[in-house]
CSV table of C-alpha atoms in Angstrom, one decimal:
chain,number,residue,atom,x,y,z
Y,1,UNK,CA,98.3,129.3,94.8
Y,2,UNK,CA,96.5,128.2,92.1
Y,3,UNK,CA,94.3,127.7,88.9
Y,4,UNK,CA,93.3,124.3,87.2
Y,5,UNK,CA,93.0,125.2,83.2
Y,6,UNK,CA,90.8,122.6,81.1
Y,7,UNK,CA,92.6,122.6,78.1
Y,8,UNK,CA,90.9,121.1,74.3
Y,9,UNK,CA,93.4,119.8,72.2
Y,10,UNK,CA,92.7,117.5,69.6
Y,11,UNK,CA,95.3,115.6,66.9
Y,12,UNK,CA,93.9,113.8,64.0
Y,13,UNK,CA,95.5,111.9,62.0
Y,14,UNK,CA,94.9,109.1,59.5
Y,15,UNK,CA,96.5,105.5,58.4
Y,16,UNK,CA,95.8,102.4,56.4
Y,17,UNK,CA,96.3,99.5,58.2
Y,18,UNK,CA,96.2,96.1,56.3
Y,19,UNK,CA,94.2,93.2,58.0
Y,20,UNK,CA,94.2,90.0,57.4
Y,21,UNK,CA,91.5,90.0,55.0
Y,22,UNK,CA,90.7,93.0,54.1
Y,23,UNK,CA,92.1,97.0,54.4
Y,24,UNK,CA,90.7,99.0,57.8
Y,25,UNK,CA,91.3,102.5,58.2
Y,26,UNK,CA,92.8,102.9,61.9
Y,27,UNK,CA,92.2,106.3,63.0
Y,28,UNK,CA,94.1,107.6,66.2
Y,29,UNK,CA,93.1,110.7,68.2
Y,30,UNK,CA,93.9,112.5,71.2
Y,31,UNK,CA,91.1,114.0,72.6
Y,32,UNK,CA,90.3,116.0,75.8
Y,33,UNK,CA,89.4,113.3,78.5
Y,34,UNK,CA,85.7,113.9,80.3
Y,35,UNK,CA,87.4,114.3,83.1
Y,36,UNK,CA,89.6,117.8,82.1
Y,37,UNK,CA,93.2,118.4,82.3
Y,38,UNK,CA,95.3,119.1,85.5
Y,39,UNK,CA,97.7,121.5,83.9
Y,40,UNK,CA,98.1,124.5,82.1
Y,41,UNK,CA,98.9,125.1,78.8
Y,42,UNK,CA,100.9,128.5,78.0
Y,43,UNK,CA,100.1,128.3,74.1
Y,44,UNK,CA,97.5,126.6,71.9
Y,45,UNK,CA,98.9,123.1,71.3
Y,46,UNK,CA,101.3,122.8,73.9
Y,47,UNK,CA,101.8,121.4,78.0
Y,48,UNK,CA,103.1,122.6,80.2
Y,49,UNK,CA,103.7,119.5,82.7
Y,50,UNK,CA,103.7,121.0,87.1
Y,51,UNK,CA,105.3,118.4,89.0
Y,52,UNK,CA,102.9,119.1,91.5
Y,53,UNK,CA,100.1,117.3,89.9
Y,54,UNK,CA,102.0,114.5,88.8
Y,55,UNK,CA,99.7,112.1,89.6
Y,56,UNK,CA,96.7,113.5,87.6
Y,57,UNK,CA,95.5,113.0,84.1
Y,58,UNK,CA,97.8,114.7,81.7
Y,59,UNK,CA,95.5,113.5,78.3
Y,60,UNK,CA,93.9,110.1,77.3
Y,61,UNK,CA,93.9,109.5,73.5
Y,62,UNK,CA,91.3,107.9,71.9
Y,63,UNK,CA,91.5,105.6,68.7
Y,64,UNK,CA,88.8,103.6,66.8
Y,65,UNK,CA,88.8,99.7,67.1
Y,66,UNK,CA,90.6,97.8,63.9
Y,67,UNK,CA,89.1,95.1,62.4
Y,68,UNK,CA,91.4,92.1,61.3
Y,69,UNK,CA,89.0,89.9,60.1
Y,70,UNK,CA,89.4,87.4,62.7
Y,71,UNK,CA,87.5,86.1,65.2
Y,72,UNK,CA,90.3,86.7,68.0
Y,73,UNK,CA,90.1,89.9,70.7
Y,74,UNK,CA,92.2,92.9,69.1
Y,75,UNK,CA,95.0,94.4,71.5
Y,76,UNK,CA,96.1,98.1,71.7
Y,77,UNK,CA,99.5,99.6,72.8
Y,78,UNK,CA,99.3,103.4,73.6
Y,79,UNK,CA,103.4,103.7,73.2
Y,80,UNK,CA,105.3,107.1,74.4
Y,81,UNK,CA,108.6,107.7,73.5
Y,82,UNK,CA,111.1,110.6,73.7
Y,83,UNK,CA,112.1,110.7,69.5
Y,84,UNK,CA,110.4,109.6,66.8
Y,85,UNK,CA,112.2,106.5,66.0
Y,86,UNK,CA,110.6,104.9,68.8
Y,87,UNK,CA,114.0,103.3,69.6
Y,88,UNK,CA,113.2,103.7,73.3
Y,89,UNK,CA,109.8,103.3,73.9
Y,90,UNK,CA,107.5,103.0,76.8
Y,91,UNK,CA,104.3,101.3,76.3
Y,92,UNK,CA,102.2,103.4,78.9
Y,93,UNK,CA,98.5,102.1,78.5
Y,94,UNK,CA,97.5,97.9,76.9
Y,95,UNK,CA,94.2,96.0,76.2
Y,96,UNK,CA,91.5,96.0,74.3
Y,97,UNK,CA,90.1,99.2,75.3
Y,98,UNK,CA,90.4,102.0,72.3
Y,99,UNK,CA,91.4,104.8,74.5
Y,100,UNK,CA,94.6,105.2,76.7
Y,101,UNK,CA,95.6,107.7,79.7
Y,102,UNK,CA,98.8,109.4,80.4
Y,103,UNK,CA,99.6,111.2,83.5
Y,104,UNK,CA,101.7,114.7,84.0
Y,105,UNK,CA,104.6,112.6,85.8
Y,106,UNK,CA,104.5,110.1,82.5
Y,107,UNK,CA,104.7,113.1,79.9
Y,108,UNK,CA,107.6,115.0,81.9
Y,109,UNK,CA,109.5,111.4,82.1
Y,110,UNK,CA,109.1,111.2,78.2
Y,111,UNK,CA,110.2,115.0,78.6
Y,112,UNK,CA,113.2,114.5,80.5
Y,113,UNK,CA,114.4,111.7,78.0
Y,114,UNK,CA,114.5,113.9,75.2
Y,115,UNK,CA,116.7,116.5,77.6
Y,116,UNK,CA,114.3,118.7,78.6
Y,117,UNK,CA,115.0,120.4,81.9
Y,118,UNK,CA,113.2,123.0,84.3
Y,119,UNK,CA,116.4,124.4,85.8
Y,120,UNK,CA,116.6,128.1,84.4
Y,121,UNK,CA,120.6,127.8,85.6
Y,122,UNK,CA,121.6,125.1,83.1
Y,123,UNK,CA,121.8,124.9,79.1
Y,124,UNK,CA,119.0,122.3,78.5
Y,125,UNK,CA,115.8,124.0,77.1
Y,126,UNK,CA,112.7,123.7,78.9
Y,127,UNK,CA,110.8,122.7,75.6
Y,128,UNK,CA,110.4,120.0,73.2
Y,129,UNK,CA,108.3,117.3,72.0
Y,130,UNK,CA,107.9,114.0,72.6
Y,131,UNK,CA,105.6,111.1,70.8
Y,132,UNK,CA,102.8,108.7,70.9
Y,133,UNK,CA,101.7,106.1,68.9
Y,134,UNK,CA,99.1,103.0,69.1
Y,135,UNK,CA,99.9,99.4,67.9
Y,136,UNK,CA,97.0,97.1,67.0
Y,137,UNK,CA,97.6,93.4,67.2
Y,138,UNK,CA,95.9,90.1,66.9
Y,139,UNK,CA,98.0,86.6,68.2
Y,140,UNK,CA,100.9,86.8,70.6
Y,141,UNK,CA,104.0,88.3,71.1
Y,142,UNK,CA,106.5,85.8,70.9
Y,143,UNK,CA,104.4,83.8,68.4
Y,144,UNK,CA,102.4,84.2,65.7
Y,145,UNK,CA,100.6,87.7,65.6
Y,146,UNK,CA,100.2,90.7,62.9
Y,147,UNK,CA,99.7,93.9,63.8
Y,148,UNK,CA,99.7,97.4,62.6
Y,149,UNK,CA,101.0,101.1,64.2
Y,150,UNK,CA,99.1,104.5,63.8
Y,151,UNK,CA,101.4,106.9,62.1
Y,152,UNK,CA,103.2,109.0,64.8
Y,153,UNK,CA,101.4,112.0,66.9
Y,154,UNK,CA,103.7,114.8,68.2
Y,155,UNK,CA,103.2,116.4,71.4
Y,156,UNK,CA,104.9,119.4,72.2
Y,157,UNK,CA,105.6,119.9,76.3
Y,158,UNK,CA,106.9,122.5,78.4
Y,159,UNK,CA,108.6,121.6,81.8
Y,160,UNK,CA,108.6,125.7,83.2
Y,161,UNK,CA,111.1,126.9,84.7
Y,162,UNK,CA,111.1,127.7,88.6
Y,163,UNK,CA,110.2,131.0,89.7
Y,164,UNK,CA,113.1,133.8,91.1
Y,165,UNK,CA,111.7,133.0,94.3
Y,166,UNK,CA,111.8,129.3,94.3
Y,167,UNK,CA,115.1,129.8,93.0
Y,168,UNK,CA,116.2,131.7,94.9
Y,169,UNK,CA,118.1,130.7,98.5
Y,170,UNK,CA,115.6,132.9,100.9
Y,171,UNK,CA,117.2,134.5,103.9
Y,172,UNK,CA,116.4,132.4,107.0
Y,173,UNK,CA,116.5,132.6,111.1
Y,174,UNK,CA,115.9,129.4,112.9
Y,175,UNK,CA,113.7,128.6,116.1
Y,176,UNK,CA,115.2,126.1,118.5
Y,177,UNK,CA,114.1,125.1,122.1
Y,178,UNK,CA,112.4,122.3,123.9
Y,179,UNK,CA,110.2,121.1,121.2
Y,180,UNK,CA,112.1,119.8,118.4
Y,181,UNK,CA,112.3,116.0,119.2
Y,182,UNK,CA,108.8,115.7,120.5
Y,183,UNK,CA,107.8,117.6,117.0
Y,184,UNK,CA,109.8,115.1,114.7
Y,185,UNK,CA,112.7,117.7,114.0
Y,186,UNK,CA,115.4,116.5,116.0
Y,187,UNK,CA,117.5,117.0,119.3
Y,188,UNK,CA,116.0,119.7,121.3
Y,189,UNK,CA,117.9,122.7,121.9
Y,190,UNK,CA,120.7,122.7,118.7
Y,191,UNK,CA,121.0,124.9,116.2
Y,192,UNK,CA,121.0,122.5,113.6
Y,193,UNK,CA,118.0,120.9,114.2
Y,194,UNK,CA,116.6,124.6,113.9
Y,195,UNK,CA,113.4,125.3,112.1
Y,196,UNK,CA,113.7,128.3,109.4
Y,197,UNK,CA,111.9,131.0,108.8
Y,198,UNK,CA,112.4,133.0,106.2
Y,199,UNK,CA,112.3,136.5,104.6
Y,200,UNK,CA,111.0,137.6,101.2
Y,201,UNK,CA,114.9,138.9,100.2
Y,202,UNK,CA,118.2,139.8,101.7
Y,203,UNK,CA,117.5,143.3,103.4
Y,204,UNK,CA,114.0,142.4,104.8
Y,205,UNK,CA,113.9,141.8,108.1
Y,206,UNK,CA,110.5,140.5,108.5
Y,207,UNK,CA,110.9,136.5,108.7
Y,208,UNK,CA,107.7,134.2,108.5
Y,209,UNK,CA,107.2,130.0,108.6
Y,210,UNK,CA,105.1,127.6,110.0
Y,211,UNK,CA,106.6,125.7,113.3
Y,212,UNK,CA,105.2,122.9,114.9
Y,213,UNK,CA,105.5,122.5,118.6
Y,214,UNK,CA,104.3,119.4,120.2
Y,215,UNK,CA,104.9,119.9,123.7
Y,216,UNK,CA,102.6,121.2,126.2
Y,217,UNK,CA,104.7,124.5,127.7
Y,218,UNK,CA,106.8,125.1,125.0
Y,219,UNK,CA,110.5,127.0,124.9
Y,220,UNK,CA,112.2,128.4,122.2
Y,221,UNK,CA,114.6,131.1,121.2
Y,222,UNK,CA,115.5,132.7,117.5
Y,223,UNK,CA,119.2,132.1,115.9
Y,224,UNK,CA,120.5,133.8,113.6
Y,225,UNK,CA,122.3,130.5,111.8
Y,226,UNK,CA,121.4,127.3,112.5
Y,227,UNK,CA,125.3,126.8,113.0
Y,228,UNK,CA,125.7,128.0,116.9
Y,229,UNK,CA,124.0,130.3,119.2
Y,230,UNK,CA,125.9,133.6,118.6
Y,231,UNK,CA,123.6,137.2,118.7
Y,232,UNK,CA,120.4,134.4,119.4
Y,233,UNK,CA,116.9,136.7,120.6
Y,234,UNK,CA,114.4,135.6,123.2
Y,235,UNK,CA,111.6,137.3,125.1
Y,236,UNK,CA,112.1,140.5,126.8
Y,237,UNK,CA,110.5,138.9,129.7
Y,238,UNK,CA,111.7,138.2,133.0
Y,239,UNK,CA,110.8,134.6,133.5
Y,240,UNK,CA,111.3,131.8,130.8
Y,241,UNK,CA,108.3,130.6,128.7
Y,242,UNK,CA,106.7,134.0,129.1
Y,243,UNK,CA,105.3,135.8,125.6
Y,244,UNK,CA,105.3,139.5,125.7
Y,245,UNK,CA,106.0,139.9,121.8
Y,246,UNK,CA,109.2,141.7,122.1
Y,247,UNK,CA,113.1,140.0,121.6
Y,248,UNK,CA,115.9,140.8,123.2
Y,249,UNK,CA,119.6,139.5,122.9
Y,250,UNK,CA,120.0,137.3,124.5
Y,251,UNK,CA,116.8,137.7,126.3
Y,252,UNK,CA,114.8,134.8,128.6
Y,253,UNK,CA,113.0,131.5,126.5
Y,254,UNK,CA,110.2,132.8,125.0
Y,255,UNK,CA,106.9,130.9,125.3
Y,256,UNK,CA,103.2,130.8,123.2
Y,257,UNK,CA,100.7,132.9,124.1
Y,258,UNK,CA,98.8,130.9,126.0
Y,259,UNK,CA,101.6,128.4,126.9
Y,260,UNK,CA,100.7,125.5,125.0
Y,261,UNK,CA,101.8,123.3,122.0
Y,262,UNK,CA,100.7,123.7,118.8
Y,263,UNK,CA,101.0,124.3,114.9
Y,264,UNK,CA,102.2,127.7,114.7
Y,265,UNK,CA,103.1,131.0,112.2
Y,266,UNK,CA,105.9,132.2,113.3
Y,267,UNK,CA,106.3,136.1,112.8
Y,268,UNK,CA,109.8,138.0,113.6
Y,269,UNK,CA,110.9,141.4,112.9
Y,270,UNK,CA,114.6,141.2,113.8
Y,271,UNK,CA,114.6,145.1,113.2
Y,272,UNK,CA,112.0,145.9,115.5
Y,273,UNK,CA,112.5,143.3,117.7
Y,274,UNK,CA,109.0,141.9,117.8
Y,275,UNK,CA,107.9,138.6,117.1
Y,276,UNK,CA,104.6,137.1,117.0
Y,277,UNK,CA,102.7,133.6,117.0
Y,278,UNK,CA,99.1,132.2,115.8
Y,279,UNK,CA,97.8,128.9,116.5
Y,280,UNK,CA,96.3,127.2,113.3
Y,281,UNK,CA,94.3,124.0,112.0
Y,282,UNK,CA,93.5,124.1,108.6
Y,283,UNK,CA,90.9,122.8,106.4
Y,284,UNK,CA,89.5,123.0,102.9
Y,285,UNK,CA,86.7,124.6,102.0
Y,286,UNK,CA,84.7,125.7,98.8
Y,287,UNK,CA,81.8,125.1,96.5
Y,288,UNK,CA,83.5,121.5,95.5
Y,289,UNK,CA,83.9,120.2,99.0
Y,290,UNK,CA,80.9,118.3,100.5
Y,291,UNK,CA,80.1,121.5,102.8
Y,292,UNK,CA,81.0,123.7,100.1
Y,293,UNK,CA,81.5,127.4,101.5
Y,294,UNK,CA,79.4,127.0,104.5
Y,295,UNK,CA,82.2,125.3,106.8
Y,296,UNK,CA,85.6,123.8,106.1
Y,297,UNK,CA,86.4,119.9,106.1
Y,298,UNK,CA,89.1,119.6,108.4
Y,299,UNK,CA,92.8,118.2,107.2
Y,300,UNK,CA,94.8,115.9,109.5
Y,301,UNK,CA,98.9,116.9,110.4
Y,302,UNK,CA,101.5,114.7,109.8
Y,303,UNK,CA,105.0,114.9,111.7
Y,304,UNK,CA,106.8,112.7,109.7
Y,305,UNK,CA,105.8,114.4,106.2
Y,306,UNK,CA,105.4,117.7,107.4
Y,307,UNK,CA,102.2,118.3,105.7
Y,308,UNK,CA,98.8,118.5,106.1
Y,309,UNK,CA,96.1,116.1,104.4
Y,310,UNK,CA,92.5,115.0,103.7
Y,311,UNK,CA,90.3,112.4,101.9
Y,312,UNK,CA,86.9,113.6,100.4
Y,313,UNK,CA,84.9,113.5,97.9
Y,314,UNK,CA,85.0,116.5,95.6
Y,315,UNK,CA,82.6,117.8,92.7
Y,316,UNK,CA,83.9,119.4,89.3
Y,317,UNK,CA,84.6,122.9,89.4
Y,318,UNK,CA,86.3,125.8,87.5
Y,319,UNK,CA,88.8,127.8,89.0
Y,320,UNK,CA,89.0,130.5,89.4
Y,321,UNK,CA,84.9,131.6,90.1
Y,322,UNK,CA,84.8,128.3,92.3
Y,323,UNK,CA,86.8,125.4,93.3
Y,324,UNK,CA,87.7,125.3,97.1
Y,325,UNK,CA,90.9,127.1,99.1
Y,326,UNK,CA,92.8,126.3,101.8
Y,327,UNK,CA,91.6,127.8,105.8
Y,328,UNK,CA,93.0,128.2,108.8
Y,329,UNK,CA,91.5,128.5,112.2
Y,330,UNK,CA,87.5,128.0,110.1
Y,331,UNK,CA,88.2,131.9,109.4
Y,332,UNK,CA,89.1,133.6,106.8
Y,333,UNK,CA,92.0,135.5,108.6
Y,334,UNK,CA,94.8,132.9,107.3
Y,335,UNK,CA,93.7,131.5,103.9
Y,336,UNK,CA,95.9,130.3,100.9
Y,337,UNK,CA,94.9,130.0,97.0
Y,338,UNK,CA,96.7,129.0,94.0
Y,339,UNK,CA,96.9,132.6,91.7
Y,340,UNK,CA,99.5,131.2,89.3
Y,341,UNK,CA,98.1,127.4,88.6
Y,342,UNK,CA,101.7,126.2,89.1
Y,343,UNK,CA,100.8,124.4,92.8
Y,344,UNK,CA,102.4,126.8,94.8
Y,345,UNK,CA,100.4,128.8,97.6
Y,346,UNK,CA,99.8,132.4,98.5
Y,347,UNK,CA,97.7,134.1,101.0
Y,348,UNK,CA,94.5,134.7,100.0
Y,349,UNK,CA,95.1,133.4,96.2
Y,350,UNK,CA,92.9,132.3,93.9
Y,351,UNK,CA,90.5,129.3,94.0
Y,352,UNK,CA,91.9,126.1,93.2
Y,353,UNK,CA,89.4,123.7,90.5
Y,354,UNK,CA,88.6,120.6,90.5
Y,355,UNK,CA,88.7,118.9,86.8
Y,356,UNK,CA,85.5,115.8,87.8
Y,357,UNK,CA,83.9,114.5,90.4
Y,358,UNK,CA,85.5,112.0,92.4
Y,359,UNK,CA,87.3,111.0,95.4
Y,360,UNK,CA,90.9,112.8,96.1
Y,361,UNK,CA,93.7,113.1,98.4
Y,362,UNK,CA,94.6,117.5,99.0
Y,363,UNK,CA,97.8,118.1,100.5
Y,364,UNK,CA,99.3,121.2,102.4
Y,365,UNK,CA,102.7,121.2,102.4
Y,366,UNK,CA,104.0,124.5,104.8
Y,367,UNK,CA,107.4,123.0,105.7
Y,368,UNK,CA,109.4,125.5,103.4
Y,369,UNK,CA,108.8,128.9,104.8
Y,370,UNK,CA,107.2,131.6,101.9
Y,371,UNK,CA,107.5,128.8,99.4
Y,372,UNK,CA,103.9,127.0,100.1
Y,373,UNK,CA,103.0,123.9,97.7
Y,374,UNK,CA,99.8,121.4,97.7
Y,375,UNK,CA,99.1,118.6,95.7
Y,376,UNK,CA,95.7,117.2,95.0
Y,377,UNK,CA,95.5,113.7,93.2
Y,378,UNK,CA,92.3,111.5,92.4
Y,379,UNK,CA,92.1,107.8,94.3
């Protein structure tokens, strides 16, 4: 699913600030960090702020050290606020370092305090701008201190809107059977506890989703709701846990092909009664990964979360000539890239980048069927 975009942007601007002794010019910028920016921008001058890479580096501004005239440590506020008055205001970096960060989940927090909103089915807009500014100070708060503000640097963001199909309510079938508790989805054999699959839109009989079954012979059949049994499908076979590929109503338990657990993609044509399983294990792999495109670095499952993960080092890349993807099976059968740079996942998608070399947790997140998502967040 997706492209990392290194965006330049740079705001000048220009006070007087009076010190003690003597007037210093205080000069505030906002300049692109060395490491790059997670995000995208959709016009010059503007963010556009992805949930999933909430925890990476949205910008870190950069101001020039003030001189009071004093022989006492100056102290910076980076301050972010949602209007101009400051009324509410979030100091979001402090010390005596000239240069601040603020990450994508800050920015879209200031964002949703001025009103902004990412749901295309309400009235709120999507766009706005929020506000930074950095106080200089000598002394203490609460006693004797003097301090001075930068003017006021605007920041427009966009919070995008979700796509039709994340929108959108996808038709779904459920798999039930003998796996669900031991897989950390609930009480074996109920409907409710049913793991969806789901098609691309209403008419489409083709479902698809990922279904983990942690047992060693497992049993399943397709449901049509995950409300009761009615019109369910199972193998055409004449013995339960067999897999022969073709459904029938109501039809015997239907099995894996080689009869043992595992982290499957589930296929089902409910029009031409045929369903089909693959096994995978996935990895990473790509020119920013230690083994770069020669093998994949393997990612660890998680029953609880529902997603896969992994801890590596990773080297500075731009998508979309390099970066690294996501593999299953150490093949290039099953693979998943982010085209759109909005961190959600199709088959065989576009590289994903890496904005500086460091160490990072990726995680694959399959649990909602045709509506893949990662998240990749420095340590």
């Amino acid at each position: 699913m997706r492209k990392l975009t290194k965006i330049a942007i740079a705001f000048i601007a220009i006070v007087s600030l009076n010190a003690c002794t003597e007037d210093d010019e205080f000069t505030f910028t906002a300049k692109e960090d060395p490491t790059g920016l997670m995000f995208t921008s959709s016009a010059e001058g503007s963010y556009t702020l992805s949930p999933a890479n909430g925890d990476n580096l949205a910008e870190r501004f950069v101001w020039n050290a003030v001189d009071f005239g004093v022989q006492t440590p100056v102290n910076y506020e980076l301050q972010g606020a949602a209007s101009e008055s400051f009324e509410a205001m979030t100091v979001v970096a402090q010390g005596t370092e000239t240069n601040g960060a603020v990450t994508v989940t800050e920015m879209m927090e200031f964002a949703e305090e001025a009103g902004l909103d990412n749901d295309p089915t309400t009235a709120e807009p999507n766009t706005g701008t929020i506000y930074f500014r950095v106080r200089a100070y000598v002394g203490s708060d609460g006693g004797n201190v003097v301090d001075q503000y930068s003017n006021v640097i605007s920041v427009n963001v966009n919070l995008p809107e979700q796509s039709e199909e994340e929108d959108e309510d996808l038709p779904k079938i459920y798999v039930t059977g003998n796996f669900l508790a031991a897989s950390g989805y609930g009480t074996d054999w109920t409907a409710t506890d049913g793991v969806p699959i789901a098609a691309e839109a209403e008419g489409n009989t083709v479902y698809e989703g990922f279904v983990y079954m942690n047992v060693d012979a497992p049993q399943f059949k397709i449901l049509q709701t995950n409300e009761n049994f009615d019109g369910n499908l199972g193998d055409a076979g004449d013995a339960d846990g067999v897999y022969t590929g073709v459904l029938e109503t109501p039809g015997v338990n239907a099995g894996t092909p080689d009869g043992t657990g595992g982290y499957y993609l589930v296929n089902v044509d409910t029009g031409a009664l045929t369903y089909e399983l693959t096994e995978t294990t996935w990895g990473v792999i790509g020119n920013a990964t230690p083994s770069g495109w020669d093998s994949d670095t393997d990612m660890t499952y998680d029953p609880d979360t529902q997603t896969w993960s992994v801890t590596l080092e990773l080297t500075e890349q731009e998508a979309t000539d390099n970066g690294f993807k996501f593999r299953a099976n150490d093949a290039w059968d099953l693979n998943l890239g982010d085209t759109d740079a909005d961190g959600s996942l199709e088959f065989a998608g576009d590289n994903i980048g890496v904005p500086e070399d460091g160490n990072y947790t990726i995680t694959l997140d399959l649990s909602n069927p045709r509506q893949y998502r990662y998240s990749i967040s420095r340590n």
